[in-house]
Amino acid sequence: MSGLVGQGVARVDGRAKVTGAARYAADNEVTGVLHGFLVMSTIARGEVVEIDTRAALAHPGVVAVYTHTDMPKLTLPNFPYNRPFIPMQDTRVHHNGQPVAYVLAQTLEQAQEAANLVKIRYRAEDAVTRLADALDEAFLPIKFRNRPNETARGDAAAALEQAEVRIDQTYGSPMQHHNPIEPHTTTAVWEGGTLILYESTQGVILARKAVSDAFRMRPDQVRIISPYLGGGFGAKGPTYPHTLLTAAAAQLAGRPVKLVLSRAQMYTSNGHRAEYRHHIRLGATRQGVLTAIADTSTAQVTRIDENVYNGSDSTLHLYACPNVHVRQLGVRLDLPTSSYMRSPETTAHLGLETAMDELSYELGIDPVELRVRNHNGVNPRTGDPYAGKYLLECYRAAAEAFGWARRKPGPGTTRDGDEYVGWGMATETHTYGWIESEVGLTIGLDGRATLRAATQEIGTGTYTVLTQVAADGLGMPLDHVTTLLGDTTYPPASLSAGSSTMPSVVGPASQAARSARDAVIALAVADPRSPLYGVPAEDVVIEAGRLFARGDRGRRDSYRDLMARHGRLVEVRGSGANTPGHSFGAVFVEVRIQPRLGRLRVSRVVTAHDLGRVLNHRTARGQVIGGVTWGIGFAVMEHTMVDPNTARVVNPNLSTYLVPVCADTPSVEALFVDRPDPDSTALNARGFGETPGTGVPAAIGNAIYHAIGRRLREVPFTQDKLL
Amino acid sequence: MRAFGYTVAGSPVEAVRIAARTANSTFVAGGTDLLNLMRDGAETHDHLIDVNQLDIGEVAVDRRRLRVGALARMRHVAEHPGVRREFPVLSEALLASASPQVRNMASIGGNLLQRTRCGYFRDSASPCNKRVPGSGCPAITGHNRGHAILGGSDHCIATQPSDLAVALTALDATVHLIGPGGARAVPIADFYLLPGSTPDRETAMRPDELITWVDVPRTALAGQSRYLKLRDRATFEFAVVSVAAALRTRGRVVQDVRLAFGGVGTRPWRDTRVEAALRGLPLTGQAIAEAGRLLVRDAEPYEENRFKVELVQRALVSILSDLGGLR
Ligand SMILES: Cc1cc2nc3c(=O)[nH]c(=O)nc-3n(C[C@H](O)[C@H](O)[C@H](O)COP(=O)(O)OP(=O)(O)OC[C@H]3O[C@@H](n4cnc5c(N)ncnc54)[C@H](O)[C@@H]3O)c2cc1C
Ligand code: SF4
């Protein structure tokens, strides 16, 4: 091992990205391509009665305008396809902003304008669009992806009844959108019986499944290419209608078709974080020991499916509590199906971690101490003590760096000039998954290595970390290893979602690197032309691409010389299982509030995280900065507004859907415990991407309470709520 | 967006002449608002007349006034030393607007004529009386957090979003125009119209008129001015509530005061009764509070913007306390 793993190596794809050499999905120039543009419904519920395409067809450059009467019949795929229907298969409209016609033209501008010229007559039906209006009809949805919506241990109701102290409150968060900078895009090319899709997707393998199912093809007849993403945040995890419709349009037209969704279309085309209500009840002893947690969430689902995406998993395991009851209810609205959104468990944390803060004031126990008293040392999956969980260490490290010991406990007690200063904290955690993955590794005749895996670079540093892992295992310099991702012709590997990439792919990558290294050593010691001929394999060391005999450094060979002599590629595969789990952390926040104007600033953030072994401090820190920034947006501004009458999104653009700018985000002090998790086969690293940020909205709300004594339970915490 | 024709005008007179003879045409300066409106289908034009070459981009301060050419860029005006010294409220209002990139492109004329940020107005598939007269106003029963509490009608409650216009309103600026009928000047107080039953008519400009420059009288008061902007994120966002204020006191007594408000009115909001209520009185918290109550006396808030009634009064207290040295 060369010690590359763990180093804060800079992005290996950084130069390609900043110079424009990196080819994102829509950058591919396909000869003969037509530009597609979707025509979206303008009603929330009803039927298409008539579509008049004449004016659109007469527009210059327009090649075709397809409607439900033209589209081939497709088969509705299961997950990862995110919708309970395929649009344009019939006349039904299930939500506002649903595709109802597909325009093809020579240029994008022509297609866009022609889309404006398509005239559609609808028969509209009454739509229900507000969660608040339908709460009475909340129901327990069926399992989604095998996960129950009701889970209990012990008897929470009885324990609440008997509890010495109770908290009983409701917390809410609105509809939110992912808004990756790169819009969703698909370019479909049919070549004989095969379909190639240049797709902006977080999962080429899963997308292939959805597409091949829809078109009733064999998976090997579909190739999906997605080497770079300009962000996804869950929006590009599942597969959405526009991908299927574009492939169908290309088939009908007999020409390649490129579709790039407009920003406004992205507010109804790729899921969102559903609006949530969390009713949380805590029971505790006077000493602050939790005796009961009841968490009933209510989320928007649709009239025709009941998928709950933002689960309350962490309520079940974050604290050691014998009586826990979690229910995830749904309310049917005439809105699009929601989806996963970074980080799904944040909605649950807003409730749980605010309720914990409320409990701490109720009991007069420091919020950190309350959490320490309820620390859960038992892995819920196994029932055994965690092999390596350092959450307590996170509380300690972050509290110390923050200066928490100097905190005056009472609300409204700290002033600085004309501002009130408030300190708040919360626990962070998120589930990570394991998705069966393989990687292929080839040593070329030039002695350099290429790693291939059909996982993706979502922007988090997958190319970099896999290159580190491979180079480290091979004993090569970093720049002798090239990593290739995002193509279904590579060995099948993890979806870039659910914090699963590292736990799923690092093990196979490191295993492949070790087998390739062993294979090369075996070649050397068996090669009479090698200075290492006859040396026992276990006595060969490799550093920076050179092979030495241990104890006799004069006997040396190199990958380059050896492979040149060998004249044939060395090709290996790596695979291996891992177990899903959780990463942990603590976030401490300082806010400043100008009380007269209700002006809020987040002025300081300190985090400490336990993610097992840190594979790359730089990319890990990037995740923390990104997660905290998301958390700030979630807490103080993000909010999709849907018109109550038409169910149209009123702010479908980045000028009115606010996300934080630099001035809203202080610099973040990110600490890592960095101790190996013996249970993880990913070089003892755990999945991490979605953990940071999960506690930030609650920590900000808790800091607001500490600053001015006002408890806010619904995000966004806008100025009007602070007056 | 529909295909459109494009001509570069060489002089104001020529620009107006082209406009008058070209149906469904309009001027384009920085294009930072116009092109978005056209892309969103909120405005359609067959022909754009580029006015960026016109020689009306200077910024000059003399003893009597500030003259800002309509083609001066927001950044240029904001950073002009004479503006910063003698008219700080203008510089502050501009620097609190948009982003550096937008300010580098955007012109003063375009800034005054930017359209409302009402989401229904900018969504061509929604009804909107301002965009399609008679189609209705969904904001009144829908999302109206960004909307006006003053000056609205049953037909429209949208705010005019320009920060600069608020500052110019406080300083009694005059907008100079040239059109097919010749040149004229309109005081800023008369420049923006209340929506009434014709919210599609936003200004006193006549067809094919071009803004040439804006004059601001140079007064001691203007030198004592400030802009306070409250918004939902730290920068790069329109005002929820803003106040442009200029104040001159002797001892503690208010000699003169000018106040204009953004984010609360259907046009940059000036209410001279509020100023009169302060003039001649000692500047106290109580006097300001009285003036604030007067300001919102006729306010008509809606479901989501009710808080503005309180917030605008607090903003007034805050800015006058700062300017008057009250603490
Ligand atoms: C992301 C974003 C954020 C923004 N934030 C703010 C903000 O916080 N505060 C704020 O005040 N503004 C803000 N703006 C608006 C911005 O200031 C305006 O878009 C800009 O000032 C318009 O100037 P322009 O030269 O680009 O005008 P254009 O877009 O070229 O034109 C706008 C209108 O003015 C007309 N016009 C232009 N010049 C003349 C003239 N000389 N005579 C007659 N008509 C003319 C055009 O025909 C058009 O109708 C923001 C804009 C963006 C895009
Ligand atoms: S407030 Fe005015 S601009 Fe907005 S929808 Fe109503 S009429 Fe249109």
PDB file of N, CA and C in Angstrom, chain A residues 42 109 112-113 116 130 418 594-599 636-637 641-646 648-650 653-661 663-664 718-720 722-723, chain B residues 1-3 40 117 119-120 123-127 138 141-143 145 228-238 240 303-304 307 310-311 314-315 317-318 321 327:
ATOM      1  N   THR A  42     -51.593  21.717 -18.760  1.00  0.00           N
ATOM      2  CA  THR A  42     -51.804  22.926 -17.959  1.00  0.00           C
ATOM      3  C   THR A  42     -52.963  22.748 -16.977  1.00  0.00           C
ATOM      4  N   GLU A 109     -34.707  25.851 -30.624  1.00  0.00           N
ATOM      5  CA  GLU A 109     -35.580  27.029 -30.597  1.00  0.00           C
ATOM      6  C   GLU A 109     -36.849  26.777 -31.392  1.00  0.00           C
ATOM      7  N   GLN A 112     -39.068  24.521 -29.339  1.00  0.00           N
ATOM      8  CA  GLN A 112     -39.682  25.245 -28.217  1.00  0.00           C
ATOM      9  C   GLN A 112     -40.852  26.089 -28.695  1.00  0.00           C
ATOM     10  N   GLU A 113     -40.634  26.819 -29.765  1.00  0.00           N
ATOM     11  CA  GLU A 113     -41.692  27.713 -30.227  1.00  0.00           C
ATOM     12  C   GLU A 113     -42.878  26.902 -30.743  1.00  0.00           C
ATOM     13  N   ASN A 116     -45.148  25.858 -28.104  1.00  0.00           N
ATOM     14  CA  ASN A 116     -46.102  26.911 -27.707  1.00  0.00           C
ATOM     15  C   ASN A 116     -47.309  26.960 -28.622  1.00  0.00           C
ATOM     16  N   ARG A 130     -53.655  20.699  -1.810  1.00  0.00           N
ATOM     17  CA  ARG A 130     -52.993  21.142  -0.577  1.00  0.00           C
ATOM     18  C   ARG A 130     -53.060  20.062   0.492  1.00  0.00           C
ATOM     19  N   ASP A 418     -26.560  44.785  18.193  1.00  0.00           N
ATOM     20  CA  ASP A 418     -28.022  44.759  18.110  1.00  0.00           C
ATOM     21  C   ASP A 418     -28.536  43.375  17.717  1.00  0.00           C
ATOM     22  N   GLN A 594     -31.305  39.794  14.218  1.00  0.00           N
ATOM     23  CA  GLN A 594     -31.575  41.194  14.503  1.00  0.00           C
ATOM     24  C   GLN A 594     -33.061  41.256  14.812  1.00  0.00           C
ATOM     25  N   PRO A 595     -33.414  41.455  16.061  1.00  0.00           N
ATOM     26  CA  PRO A 595     -34.813  41.214  16.438  1.00  0.00           C
ATOM     27  C   PRO A 595     -35.799  42.202  15.818  1.00  0.00           C
ATOM     28  N   ARG A 596     -35.377  43.434  15.613  1.00  0.00           N
ATOM     29  CA  ARG A 596     -36.334  44.403  15.103  1.00  0.00           C
ATOM     30  C   ARG A 596     -36.829  43.986  13.715  1.00  0.00           C
ATOM     31  N   LEU A 597     -35.904  43.522  12.901  1.00  0.00           N
ATOM     32  CA  LEU A 597     -36.265  43.183  11.523  1.00  0.00           C
ATOM     33  C   LEU A 597     -36.427  41.682  11.315  1.00  0.00           C
ATOM     34  N   GLY A 598     -36.134  40.919  12.340  1.00  0.00           N
ATOM     35  CA  GLY A 598     -36.223  39.469  12.183  1.00  0.00           C
ATOM     36  C   GLY A 598     -35.179  38.937  11.227  1.00  0.00           C
ATOM     37  N   ARG A 599     -34.087  39.673  11.100  1.00  0.00           N
ATOM     38  CA  ARG A 599     -33.069  39.249  10.135  1.00  0.00           C
ATOM     39  C   ARG A 599     -32.173  38.188  10.756  1.00  0.00           C
ATOM     40  N   VAL A 636     -33.973  27.811   5.882  1.00  0.00           N
ATOM     41  CA  VAL A 636     -34.374  29.221   5.842  1.00  0.00           C
ATOM     42  C   VAL A 636     -34.983  29.705   4.531  1.00  0.00           C
ATOM     43  N   MET A 637     -34.941  28.930   3.452  1.00  0.00           N
ATOM     44  CA  MET A 637     -35.545  29.498   2.247  1.00  0.00           C
ATOM     45  C   MET A 637     -36.230  28.531   1.285  1.00  0.00           C
ATOM     46  N   MET A 641     -43.714  26.558  -4.436  1.00  0.00           N
ATOM     47  CA  MET A 641     -45.092  27.016  -4.251  1.00  0.00           C
ATOM     48  C   MET A 641     -45.967  26.472  -5.371  1.00  0.00           C
ATOM     49  N   VAL A 642     -47.059  25.842  -4.979  1.00  0.00           N
ATOM     50  CA  VAL A 642     -47.985  25.276  -5.945  1.00  0.00           C
ATOM     51  C   VAL A 642     -49.290  26.061  -5.850  1.00  0.00           C
ATOM     52  N   ASP A 643     -49.793  26.500  -6.976  1.00  0.00           N
ATOM     53  CA  ASP A 643     -51.039  27.268  -6.920  1.00  0.00           C
ATOM     54  C   ASP A 643     -52.168  26.383  -6.411  1.00  0.00           C
ATOM     55  N   PRO A 644     -52.923  26.854  -5.418  1.00  0.00           N
ATOM     56  CA  PRO A 644     -53.954  26.008  -4.817  1.00  0.00           C
ATOM     57  C   PRO A 644     -55.067  25.644  -5.802  1.00  0.00           C
ATOM     58  N   ASN A 645     -55.270  26.452  -6.804  1.00  0.00           N
ATOM     59  CA  ASN A 645     -56.374  26.163  -7.731  1.00  0.00           C
ATOM     60  C   ASN A 645     -55.942  25.311  -8.920  1.00  0.00           C
ATOM     61  N   THR A 646     -54.800  25.647  -9.493  1.00  0.00           N
ATOM     62  CA  THR A 646     -54.409  24.943 -10.724  1.00  0.00           C
ATOM     63  C   THR A 646     -53.360  23.865 -10.497  1.00  0.00           C
ATOM     64  N   ARG A 648     -50.336  24.374 -10.498  1.00  0.00           N
ATOM     65  CA  ARG A 648     -49.115  24.710 -11.240  1.00  0.00           C
ATOM     66  C   ARG A 648     -48.064  25.230 -10.264  1.00  0.00           C
ATOM     67  N   VAL A 649     -46.814  24.891 -10.520  1.00  0.00           N
ATOM     68  CA  VAL A 649     -45.737  25.439  -9.699  1.00  0.00           C
ATOM     69  C   VAL A 649     -45.586  26.916 -10.053  1.00  0.00           C
ATOM     70  N   VAL A 650     -45.602  27.767  -9.040  1.00  0.00           N
ATOM     71  CA  VAL A 650     -45.585  29.210  -9.273  1.00  0.00           C
ATOM     72  C   VAL A 650     -44.155  29.746  -9.353  1.00  0.00           C
ATOM     73  N   ASN A 653     -38.204  28.264 -11.169  1.00  0.00           N
ATOM     74  CA  ASN A 653     -36.930  28.746 -11.710  1.00  0.00           C
ATOM     75  C   ASN A 653     -36.056  29.181 -10.544  1.00  0.00           C
ATOM     76  N   LEU A 654     -34.757  29.329 -10.820  1.00  0.00           N
ATOM     77  CA  LEU A 654     -33.820  29.633  -9.740  1.00  0.00           C
ATOM     78  C   LEU A 654     -33.828  31.104  -9.368  1.00  0.00           C
ATOM     79  N   SER A 655     -34.656  31.906 -10.042  1.00  0.00           N
ATOM     80  CA  SER A 655     -34.762  33.284  -9.578  1.00  0.00           C
ATOM     81  C   SER A 655     -35.824  33.410  -8.492  1.00  0.00           C
ATOM     82  N   THR A 656     -36.801  32.503  -8.471  1.00  0.00           N
ATOM     83  CA  THR A 656     -37.821  32.599  -7.419  1.00  0.00           C
ATOM     84  C   THR A 656     -37.842  31.381  -6.487  1.00  0.00           C
ATOM     85  N   TYR A 657     -37.218  30.265  -6.890  1.00  0.00           N
ATOM     86  CA  TYR A 657     -36.985  29.164  -5.946  1.00  0.00           C
ATOM     87  C   TYR A 657     -35.607  29.434  -5.364  1.00  0.00           C
ATOM     88  N   LEU A 658     -35.568  29.926  -4.146  1.00  0.00           N
ATOM     89  CA  LEU A 658     -34.290  30.383  -3.611  1.00  0.00           C
ATOM     90  C   LEU A 658     -33.483  29.231  -3.043  1.00  0.00           C
ATOM     91  N   VAL A 659     -32.207  29.237  -3.363  1.00  0.00           N
ATOM     92  CA  VAL A 659     -31.236  28.364  -2.705  1.00  0.00           C
ATOM     93  C   VAL A 659     -30.146  29.289  -2.161  1.00  0.00           C
ATOM     94  N   PRO A 660     -29.383  28.828  -1.182  1.00  0.00           N
ATOM     95  CA  PRO A 660     -28.417  29.737  -0.568  1.00  0.00           C
ATOM     96  C   PRO A 660     -27.369  30.235  -1.563  1.00  0.00           C
ATOM     97  N   VAL A 661     -26.954  31.466  -1.386  1.00  0.00           N
ATOM     98  CA  VAL A 661     -25.788  31.987  -2.096  1.00  0.00           C
ATOM     99  C   VAL A 661     -24.640  32.035  -1.087  1.00  0.00           C
ATOM    100  N   ALA A 663     -23.163  34.292   0.433  1.00  0.00           N
ATOM    101  CA  ALA A 663     -23.340  35.182   1.574  1.00  0.00           C
ATOM    102  C   ALA A 663     -24.244  34.568   2.656  1.00  0.00           C
ATOM    103  N   ASP A 664     -24.980  33.535   2.315  1.00  0.00           N
ATOM    104  CA  ASP A 664     -25.822  32.876   3.315  1.00  0.00           C
ATOM    105  C   ASP A 664     -25.082  31.779   4.062  1.00  0.00           C
ATOM    106  N   THR A 718     -38.495  31.857   7.615  1.00  0.00           N
ATOM    107  CA  THR A 718     -38.324  33.154   6.950  1.00  0.00           C
ATOM    108  C   THR A 718     -38.503  34.284   7.949  1.00  0.00           C
ATOM    109  N   GLN A 719     -38.090  35.456   7.494  1.00  0.00           N
ATOM    110  CA  GLN A 719     -38.069  36.662   8.316  1.00  0.00           C
ATOM    111  C   GLN A 719     -39.401  36.930   9.034  1.00  0.00           C
ATOM    112  N   ASP A 720     -40.505  36.690   8.329  1.00  0.00           N
ATOM    113  CA  ASP A 720     -41.808  37.005   8.923  1.00  0.00           C
ATOM    114  C   ASP A 720     -42.054  36.191  10.191  1.00  0.00           C
ATOM    115  N   LEU A 722     -39.845  35.511  12.343  1.00  0.00           N
ATOM    116  CA  LEU A 722     -38.899  35.922  13.379  1.00  0.00           C
ATOM    117  C   LEU A 722     -39.196  37.313  13.901  1.00  0.00           C
ATOM    118  N   LEU A 723     -40.249  37.933  13.388  1.00  0.00           N
ATOM    119  CA  LEU A 723     -40.563  39.304  13.831  1.00  0.00           C
ATOM    120  C   LEU A 723     -41.006  39.319  15.288  1.00  0.00           C
TER     121      LEU A 723
ATOM    122  N   MET B   1     -39.202  30.473 -27.641  1.00  0.00           N
ATOM    123  CA  MET B   1     -39.253  31.902 -27.968  1.00  0.00           C
ATOM    124  C   MET B   1     -39.408  32.050 -29.481  1.00  0.00           C
ATOM    125  N   ARG B   2     -40.260  32.992 -29.841  1.00  0.00           N
ATOM    126  CA  ARG B   2     -40.541  33.231 -31.255  1.00  0.00           C
ATOM    127  C   ARG B   2     -39.343  33.901 -31.922  1.00  0.00           C
ATOM    128  N   ALA B   3     -39.098  33.613 -33.180  1.00  0.00           N
ATOM    129  CA  ALA B   3     -38.032  34.289 -33.920  1.00  0.00           C
ATOM    130  C   ALA B   3     -38.376  35.772 -34.013  1.00  0.00           C
ATOM    131  N   ASP B  40     -39.882  33.081 -21.491  1.00  0.00           N
ATOM    132  CA  ASP B  40     -40.991  32.529 -20.704  1.00  0.00           C
ATOM    133  C   ASP B  40     -42.335  32.734 -21.382  1.00  0.00           C
ATOM    134  N   ARG B 117     -42.063  40.521 -10.752  1.00  0.00           N
ATOM    135  CA  ARG B 117     -41.613  39.133 -10.566  1.00  0.00           C
ATOM    136  C   ARG B 117     -42.774  38.215 -10.190  1.00  0.00           C
ATOM    137  N   GLY B 119     -45.065  35.414 -10.091  1.00  0.00           N
ATOM    138  CA  GLY B 119     -44.860  34.138 -10.782  1.00  0.00           C
ATOM    139  C   GLY B 119     -45.943  33.833 -11.806  1.00  0.00           C
ATOM    140  N   TYR B 120     -47.140  34.306 -11.561  1.00  0.00           N
ATOM    141  CA  TYR B 120     -48.234  34.051 -12.509  1.00  0.00           C
ATOM    142  C   TYR B 120     -48.034  34.882 -13.775  1.00  0.00           C
ATOM    143  N   ASP B 123     -45.539  33.125 -16.013  1.00  0.00           N
ATOM    144  CA  ASP B 123     -45.910  31.787 -16.495  1.00  0.00           C
ATOM    145  C   ASP B 123     -47.002  31.961 -17.546  1.00  0.00           C
ATOM    146  N   SER B 124     -46.638  31.760 -18.797  1.00  0.00           N
ATOM    147  CA  SER B 124     -47.596  32.093 -19.855  1.00  0.00           C
ATOM    148  C   SER B 124     -48.820  31.181 -19.835  1.00  0.00           C
ATOM    149  N   ALA B 125     -48.775  30.080 -19.074  1.00  0.00           N
ATOM    150  CA  ALA B 125     -49.953  29.197 -19.018  1.00  0.00           C
ATOM    151  C   ALA B 125     -50.910  29.562 -17.885  1.00  0.00           C
ATOM    152  N   SER B 126     -50.560  30.544 -17.066  1.00  0.00           N
ATOM    153  CA  SER B 126     -51.464  30.975 -15.990  1.00  0.00           C
ATOM    154  C   SER B 126     -52.261  32.188 -16.449  1.00  0.00           C
ATOM    155  N   PRO B 127     -53.467  32.345 -15.905  1.00  0.00           N
ATOM    156  CA  PRO B 127     -54.152  33.608 -16.163  1.00  0.00           C
ATOM    157  C   PRO B 127     -53.399  34.746 -15.496  1.00  0.00           C
ATOM    158  N   PRO B 138     -54.779  35.289 -10.387  1.00  0.00           N
ATOM    159  CA  PRO B 138     -54.667  34.161  -9.453  1.00  0.00           C
ATOM    160  C   PRO B 138     -53.887  34.486  -8.189  1.00  0.00           C
ATOM    161  N   THR B 141     -55.934  35.007  -4.760  1.00  0.00           N
ATOM    162  CA  THR B 141     -56.351  33.842  -3.971  1.00  0.00           C
ATOM    163  C   THR B 141     -55.246  32.794  -3.868  1.00  0.00           C
ATOM    164  N   GLY B 142     -54.108  33.057  -4.503  1.00  0.00           N
ATOM    165  CA  GLY B 142     -53.043  32.054  -4.538  1.00  0.00           C
ATOM    166  C   GLY B 142     -51.829  32.516  -3.753  1.00  0.00           C
ATOM    167  N   HIS B 143     -50.657  32.399  -4.357  1.00  0.00           N
ATOM    168  CA  HIS B 143     -49.425  32.766  -3.662  1.00  0.00           C
ATOM    169  C   HIS B 143     -49.149  34.250  -3.842  1.00  0.00           C
ATOM    170  N   ARG B 145     -46.991  36.128  -1.377  1.00  0.00           N
ATOM    171  CA  ARG B 145     -46.005  36.588  -0.396  1.00  0.00           C
ATOM    172  C   ARG B 145     -45.231  37.791  -0.919  1.00  0.00           C
ATOM    173  N   LEU B 228     -32.419  50.598   2.755  1.00  0.00           N
ATOM    174  CA  LEU B 228     -32.489  49.369   3.554  1.00  0.00           C
ATOM    175  C   LEU B 228     -33.323  48.350   2.791  1.00  0.00           C
ATOM    176  N   LYS B 229     -32.728  47.193   2.551  1.00  0.00           N
ATOM    177  CA  LYS B 229     -33.435  46.175   1.775  1.00  0.00           C
ATOM    178  C   LYS B 229     -33.521  44.887   2.578  1.00  0.00           C
ATOM    179  N   LEU B 230     -34.709  44.388   2.776  1.00  0.00           N
ATOM    180  CA  LEU B 230     -34.918  43.122   3.486  1.00  0.00           C
ATOM    181  C   LEU B 230     -35.370  42.081   2.480  1.00  0.00           C
ATOM    182  N   ARG B 231     -34.775  40.908   2.573  1.00  0.00           N
ATOM    183  CA  ARG B 231     -35.080  39.894   1.563  1.00  0.00           C
ATOM    184  C   ARG B 231     -34.870  38.502   2.121  1.00  0.00           C
ATOM    185  N   ASP B 232     -35.281  37.512   1.340  1.00  0.00           N
ATOM    186  CA  ASP B 232     -35.297  36.137   1.839  1.00  0.00           C
ATOM    187  C   ASP B 232     -33.959  35.418   1.740  1.00  0.00           C
ATOM    188  N   ARG B 233     -32.977  36.031   1.136  1.00  0.00           N
ATOM    189  CA  ARG B 233     -31.624  35.509   1.287  1.00  0.00           C
ATOM    190  C   ARG B 233     -30.674  36.694   1.278  1.00  0.00           C
ATOM    191  N   ALA B 234     -29.398  36.425   1.591  1.00  0.00           N
ATOM    192  CA  ALA B 234     -28.497  37.533   1.901  1.00  0.00           C
ATOM    193  C   ALA B 234     -28.242  38.446   0.713  1.00  0.00           C
ATOM    194  N   THR B 235     -28.112  37.871  -0.479  1.00  0.00           N
ATOM    195  CA  THR B 235     -27.910  38.716  -1.664  1.00  0.00           C
ATOM    196  C   THR B 235     -28.662  38.079  -2.822  1.00  0.00           C
ATOM    197  N   PHE B 236     -28.612  38.759  -3.982  1.00  0.00           N
ATOM    198  CA  PHE B 236     -29.151  38.225  -5.226  1.00  0.00           C
ATOM    199  C   PHE B 236     -30.616  37.868  -5.066  1.00  0.00           C
ATOM    200  N   GLU B 237     -31.376  38.803  -4.546  1.00  0.00           N
ATOM    201  CA  GLU B 237     -32.801  38.551  -4.373  1.00  0.00           C
ATOM    202  C   GLU B 237     -33.534  39.879  -4.279  1.00  0.00           C
ATOM    203  N   PHE B 238     -34.749  39.871  -4.771  1.00  0.00           N
ATOM    204  CA  PHE B 238     -35.577  41.073  -4.735  1.00  0.00           C
ATOM    205  C   PHE B 238     -36.036  41.353  -3.309  1.00  0.00           C
ATOM    206  N   VAL B 240     -38.271  41.913  -0.085  1.00  0.00           N
ATOM    207  CA  VAL B 240     -39.555  41.631   0.554  1.00  0.00           C
ATOM    208  C   VAL B 240     -40.146  42.976   0.985  1.00  0.00           C
ATOM    209  N   GLU B 303     -53.322  36.746   2.257  1.00  0.00           N
ATOM    210  CA  GLU B 303     -52.988  35.641   3.146  1.00  0.00           C
ATOM    211  C   GLU B 303     -51.495  35.551   3.480  1.00  0.00           C
ATOM    212  N   GLU B 304     -50.654  35.647   2.455  1.00  0.00           N
ATOM    213  CA  GLU B 304     -49.227  35.387   2.692  1.00  0.00           C
ATOM    214  C   GLU B 304     -48.406  36.645   2.957  1.00  0.00           C
ATOM    215  N   PHE B 307     -47.600  39.906   6.960  1.00  0.00           N
ATOM    216  CA  PHE B 307     -46.463  40.324   7.792  1.00  0.00           C
ATOM    217  C   PHE B 307     -45.824  41.621   7.316  1.00  0.00           C
ATOM    218  N   GLU B 310     -46.443  44.842   9.345  1.00  0.00           N
ATOM    219  CA  GLU B 310     -45.576  45.038  10.506  1.00  0.00           C
ATOM    220  C   GLU B 310     -44.133  45.311  10.078  1.00  0.00           C
ATOM    221  N   LEU B 311     -43.676  44.512   9.114  1.00  0.00           N
ATOM    222  CA  LEU B 311     -42.259  44.591   8.741  1.00  0.00           C
ATOM    223  C   LEU B 311     -41.901  45.961   8.171  1.00  0.00           C
ATOM    224  N   ARG B 314     -41.402  48.401  10.897  1.00  0.00           N
ATOM    225  CA  ARG B 314     -40.135  48.185  11.615  1.00  0.00           C
ATOM    226  C   ARG B 314     -38.951  48.642  10.769  1.00  0.00           C
ATOM    227  N   ALA B 315     -39.060  48.422   9.457  1.00  0.00           N
ATOM    228  CA  ALA B 315     -37.976  48.859   8.575  1.00  0.00           C
ATOM    229  C   ALA B 315     -37.849  50.375   8.635  1.00  0.00           C
ATOM    230  N   VAL B 317     -38.622  52.309  11.191  1.00  0.00           N
ATOM    231  CA  VAL B 317     -37.980  52.637  12.473  1.00  0.00           C
ATOM    232  C   VAL B 317     -36.478  52.422  12.362  1.00  0.00           C
ATOM    233  N   SER B 318     -36.113  51.310  11.749  1.00  0.00           N
ATOM    234  CA  SER B 318     -34.710  50.945  11.686  1.00  0.00           C
ATOM    235  C   SER B 318     -33.901  51.962  10.879  1.00  0.00           C
ATOM    236  N   SER B 321     -33.870  55.491  12.529  1.00  0.00           N
ATOM    237  CA  SER B 321     -33.045  55.477  13.737  1.00  0.00           C
ATOM    238  C   SER B 321     -31.572  55.532  13.365  1.00  0.00           C
ATOM    239  N   ARG B 327     -30.494  55.330  19.016  1.00  0.00           N
ATOM    240  CA  ARG B 327     -30.109  53.924  19.268  1.00  0.00           C
ATOM    241  C   ARG B 327     -30.701  53.452  20.544  1.00  0.00           C
TER     242      ARG B 327
END
